[in-house]
Coordinates of C-alpha atoms in Angstrom, one line a residue:
Chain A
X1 CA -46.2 -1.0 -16.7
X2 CA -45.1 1.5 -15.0
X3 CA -41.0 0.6 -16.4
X4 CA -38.9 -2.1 -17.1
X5 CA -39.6 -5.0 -15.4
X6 CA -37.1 -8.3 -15.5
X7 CA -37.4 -11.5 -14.2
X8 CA -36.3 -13.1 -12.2
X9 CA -33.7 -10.2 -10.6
X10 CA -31.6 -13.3 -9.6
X11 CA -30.7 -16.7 -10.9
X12 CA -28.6 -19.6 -9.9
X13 CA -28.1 -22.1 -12.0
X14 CA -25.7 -25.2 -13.0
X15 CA -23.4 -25.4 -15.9
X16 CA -24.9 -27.1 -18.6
X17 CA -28.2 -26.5 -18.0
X18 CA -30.6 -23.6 -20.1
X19 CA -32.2 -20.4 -18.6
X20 CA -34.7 -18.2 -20.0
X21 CA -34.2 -14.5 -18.7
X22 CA -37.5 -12.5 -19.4
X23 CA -38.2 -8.6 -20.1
X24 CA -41.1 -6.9 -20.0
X25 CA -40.6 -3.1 -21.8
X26 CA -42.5 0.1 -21.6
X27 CA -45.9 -0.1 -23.0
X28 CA -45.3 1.1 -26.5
X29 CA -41.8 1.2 -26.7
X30 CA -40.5 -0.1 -29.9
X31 CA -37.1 -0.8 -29.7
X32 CA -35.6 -2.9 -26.8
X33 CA -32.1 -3.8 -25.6
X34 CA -30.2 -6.5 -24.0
X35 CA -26.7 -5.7 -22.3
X36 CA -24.3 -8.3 -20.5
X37 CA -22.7 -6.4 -17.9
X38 CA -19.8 -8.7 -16.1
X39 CA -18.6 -7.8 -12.2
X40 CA -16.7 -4.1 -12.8
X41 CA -17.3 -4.3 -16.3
X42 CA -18.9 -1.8 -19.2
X43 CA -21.9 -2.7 -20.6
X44 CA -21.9 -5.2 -23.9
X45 CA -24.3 -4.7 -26.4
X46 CA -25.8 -8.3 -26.8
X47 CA -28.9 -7.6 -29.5
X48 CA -31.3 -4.9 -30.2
X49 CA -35.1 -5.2 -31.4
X50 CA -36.8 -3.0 -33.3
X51 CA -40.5 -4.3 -33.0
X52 CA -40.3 -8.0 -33.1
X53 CA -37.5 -8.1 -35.6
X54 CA -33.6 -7.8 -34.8
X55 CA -32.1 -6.4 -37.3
X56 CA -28.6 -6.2 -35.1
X57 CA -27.5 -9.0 -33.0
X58 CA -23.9 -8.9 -33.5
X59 CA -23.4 -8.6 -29.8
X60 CA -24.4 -11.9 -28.7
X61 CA -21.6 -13.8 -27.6
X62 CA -21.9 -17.6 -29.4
X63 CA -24.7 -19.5 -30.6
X64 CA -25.6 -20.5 -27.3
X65 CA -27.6 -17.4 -26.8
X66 CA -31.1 -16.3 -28.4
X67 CA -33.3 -13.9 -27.9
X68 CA -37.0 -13.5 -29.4
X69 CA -39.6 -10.8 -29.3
X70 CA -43.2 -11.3 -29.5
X71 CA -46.4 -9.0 -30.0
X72 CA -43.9 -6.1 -30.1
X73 CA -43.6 -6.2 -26.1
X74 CA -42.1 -9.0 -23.9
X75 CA -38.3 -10.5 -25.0
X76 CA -36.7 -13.5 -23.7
X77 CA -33.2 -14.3 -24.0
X78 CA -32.3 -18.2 -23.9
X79 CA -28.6 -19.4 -23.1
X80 CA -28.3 -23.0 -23.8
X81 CA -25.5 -25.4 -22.1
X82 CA -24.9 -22.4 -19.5
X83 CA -21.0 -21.7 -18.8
X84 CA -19.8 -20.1 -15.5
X85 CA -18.5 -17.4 -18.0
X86 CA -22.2 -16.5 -18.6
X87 CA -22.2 -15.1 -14.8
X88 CA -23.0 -11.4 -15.1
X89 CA -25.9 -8.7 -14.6
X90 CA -28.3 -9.6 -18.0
X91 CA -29.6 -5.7 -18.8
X92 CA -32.8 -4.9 -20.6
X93 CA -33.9 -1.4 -21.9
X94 CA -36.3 0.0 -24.2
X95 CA -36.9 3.4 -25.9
X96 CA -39.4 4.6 -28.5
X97 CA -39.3 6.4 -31.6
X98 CA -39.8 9.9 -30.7
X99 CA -38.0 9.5 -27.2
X100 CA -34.7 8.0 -27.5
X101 CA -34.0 7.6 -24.2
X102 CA -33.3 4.1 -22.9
X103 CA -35.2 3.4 -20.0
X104 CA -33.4 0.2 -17.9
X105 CA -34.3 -2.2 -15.8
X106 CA -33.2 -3.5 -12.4
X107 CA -31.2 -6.9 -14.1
X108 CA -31.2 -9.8 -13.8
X109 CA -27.9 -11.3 -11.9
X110 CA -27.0 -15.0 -13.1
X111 CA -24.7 -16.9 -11.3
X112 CA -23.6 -20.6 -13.5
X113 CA -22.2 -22.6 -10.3
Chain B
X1 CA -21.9 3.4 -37.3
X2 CA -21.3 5.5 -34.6
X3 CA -19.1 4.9 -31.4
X4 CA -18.3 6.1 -27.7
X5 CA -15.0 6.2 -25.6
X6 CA -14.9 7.4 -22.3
X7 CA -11.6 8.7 -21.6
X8 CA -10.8 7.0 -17.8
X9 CA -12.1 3.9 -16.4
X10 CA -11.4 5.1 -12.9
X11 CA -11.6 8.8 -12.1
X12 CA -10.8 9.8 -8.1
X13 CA -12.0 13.6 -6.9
X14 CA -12.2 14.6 -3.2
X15 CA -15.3 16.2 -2.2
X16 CA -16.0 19.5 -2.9
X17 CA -13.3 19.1 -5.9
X18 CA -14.6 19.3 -9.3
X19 CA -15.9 16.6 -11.5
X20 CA -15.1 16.3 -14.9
X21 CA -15.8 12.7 -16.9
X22 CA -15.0 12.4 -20.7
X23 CA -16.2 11.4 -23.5
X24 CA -16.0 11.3 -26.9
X25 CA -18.2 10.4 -30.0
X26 CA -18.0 9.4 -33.4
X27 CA -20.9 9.4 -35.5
X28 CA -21.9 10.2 -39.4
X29 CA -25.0 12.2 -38.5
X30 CA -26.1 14.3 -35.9
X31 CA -26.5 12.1 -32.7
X32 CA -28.4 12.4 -29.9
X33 CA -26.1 12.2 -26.6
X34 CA -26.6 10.6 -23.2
X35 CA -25.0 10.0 -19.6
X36 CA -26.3 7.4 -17.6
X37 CA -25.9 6.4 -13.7
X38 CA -25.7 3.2 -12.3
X39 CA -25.3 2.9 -8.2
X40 CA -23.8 -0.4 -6.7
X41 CA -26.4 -3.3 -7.4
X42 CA -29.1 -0.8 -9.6
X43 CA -30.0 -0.4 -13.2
X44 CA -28.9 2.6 -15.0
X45 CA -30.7 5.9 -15.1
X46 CA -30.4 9.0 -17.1
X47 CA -28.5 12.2 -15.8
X48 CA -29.2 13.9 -18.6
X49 CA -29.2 14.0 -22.8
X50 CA -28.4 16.4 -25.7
X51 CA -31.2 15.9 -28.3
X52 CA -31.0 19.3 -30.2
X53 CA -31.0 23.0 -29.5
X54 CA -28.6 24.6 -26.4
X55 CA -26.0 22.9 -26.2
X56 CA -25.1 23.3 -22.7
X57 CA -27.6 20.3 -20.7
X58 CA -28.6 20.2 -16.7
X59 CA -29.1 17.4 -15.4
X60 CA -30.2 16.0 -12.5
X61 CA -27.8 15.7 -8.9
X62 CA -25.9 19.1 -10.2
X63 CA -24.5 17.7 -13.3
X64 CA -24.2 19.2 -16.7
X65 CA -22.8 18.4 -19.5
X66 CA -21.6 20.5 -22.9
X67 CA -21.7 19.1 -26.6
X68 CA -19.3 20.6 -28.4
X69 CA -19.3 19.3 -32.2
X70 CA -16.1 20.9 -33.7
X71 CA -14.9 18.2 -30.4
X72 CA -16.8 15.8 -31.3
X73 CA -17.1 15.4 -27.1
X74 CA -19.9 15.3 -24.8
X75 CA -17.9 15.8 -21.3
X76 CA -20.0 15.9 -17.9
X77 CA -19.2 18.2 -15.3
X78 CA -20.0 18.9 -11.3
X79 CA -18.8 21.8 -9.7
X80 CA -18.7 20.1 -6.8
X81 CA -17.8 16.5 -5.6
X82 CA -20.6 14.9 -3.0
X83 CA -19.7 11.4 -1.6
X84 CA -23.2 10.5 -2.8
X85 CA -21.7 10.7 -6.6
X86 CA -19.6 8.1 -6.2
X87 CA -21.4 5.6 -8.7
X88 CA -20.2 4.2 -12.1
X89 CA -21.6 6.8 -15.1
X90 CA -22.0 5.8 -18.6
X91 CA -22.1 8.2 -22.2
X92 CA -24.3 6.8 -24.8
X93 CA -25.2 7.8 -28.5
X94 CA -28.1 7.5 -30.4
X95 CA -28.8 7.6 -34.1
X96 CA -32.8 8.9 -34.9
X97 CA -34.4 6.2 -32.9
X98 CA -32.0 3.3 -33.7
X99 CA -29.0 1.3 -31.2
X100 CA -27.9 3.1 -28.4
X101 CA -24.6 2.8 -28.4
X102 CA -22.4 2.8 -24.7
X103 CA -19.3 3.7 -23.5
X104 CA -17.3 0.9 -21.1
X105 CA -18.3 3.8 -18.4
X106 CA -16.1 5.8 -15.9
X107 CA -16.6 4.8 -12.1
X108 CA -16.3 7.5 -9.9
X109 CA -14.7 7.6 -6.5
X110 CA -14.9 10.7 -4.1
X111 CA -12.9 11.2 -1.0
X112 CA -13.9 12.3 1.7

């Protein structure tokens, strides 16, 4: 496509219960980013794919959360037994090898009620 | 490793005034250098990036930005404040193609 496209852009949910956030990157972009950004906060570095491995994912917050990639493109990141602390703007971006720009997409706003 | 602090979670200019947002890298190897956008309720998007070569960058909107090694900084600049720049703005640094690393971003106010 034409950018980075996430879905859904917003979710509600209810404590307890398991969402699955989806990213679709830039065709042919190799590496690909999730951020947690909470309301009027920075952005935090959750995990980071290089193809479909992730060789850093020091950023995710507790073994609740997982992310996969497959075929090198599309990454979903699962968080199990939701917590109304897990309310924020879920960021994805990717960026290839010879352009290291990130390219972001819109979000995707979760709300744990 | 490499790491980013932005000097200033909150900077306030009045329009017309000069901008000036900080930041400051660490990093073992030559990086490649970034500010980012990000209006109320959008993604981020790229103002503009140091890679190699001059080391004075334009970006887009009026804003520029100077990497200055000896510094180890990456400050953007405007010469002039527009309400429309209001906006939170983020410095990043890359490695080769690796982690993008991010500041915890500067949100900027301008009054009228």
């Amino acid at each position: 496509g034409a950018g980075v496209s996430q879905s859904p852009s917003n979710k509600v949910t209810e404590k307890g219960k398991d969402v699955e956030l989806r990213c679709d990157p830039i065709s042919g972009h190799t590496a690909l980013y999730w951020y947690r950004q909470s309301l009027g906060q920075g952005l935090e570095f959750l995990i980071y794919f290089q193809g479909n491995s992730a060789p850093d994912k020091s950023g995710l917050p507790s073994d609740r959360f997982s992310a996969e990639r497959t075929g090198g493109s599309v990454s979903t990141l699962t968080i199990q037994r939701t917590q109304q602390e897990d309310s924020a703007v879920y960021l994805c971006a990717s960026s290839s090898l010879t352009n290291t720009e990130a390219f972001f997409g819109q979000g995707t706003r979760l709300t744990v009620v | 490793a490499q790491s980013v602090t932005q000097l200033g979670s909150h900077v306030s200019v009045s329009e017309g005034a000069l901008v000036l947002l900080r930041c400051n890298y660490s990093s073992s190897v030559p990086p490649y250098l970034f500010w980012y956008v990000q209006y109320p309720n959008q993604g981020l998007q790229l103002l503009l990036k140091y890679t190699t070569g001059a080391t004075l960058v334009k970006g887009i909107n009026g804003f520029e930005a100077e990497f200055k090694k000896s510094e180890t900084s990456f400050h953007l600049t405007k010469p002039s404040a527009h309400m429309s720049d209001a906006a939170e703005y983020f410095c990043a640094v890359t490695i080769n193609a690796g982690k993008s690393t991010f500041g915890d971003g500067t949100t900027l106010t301008v009054k009228p």
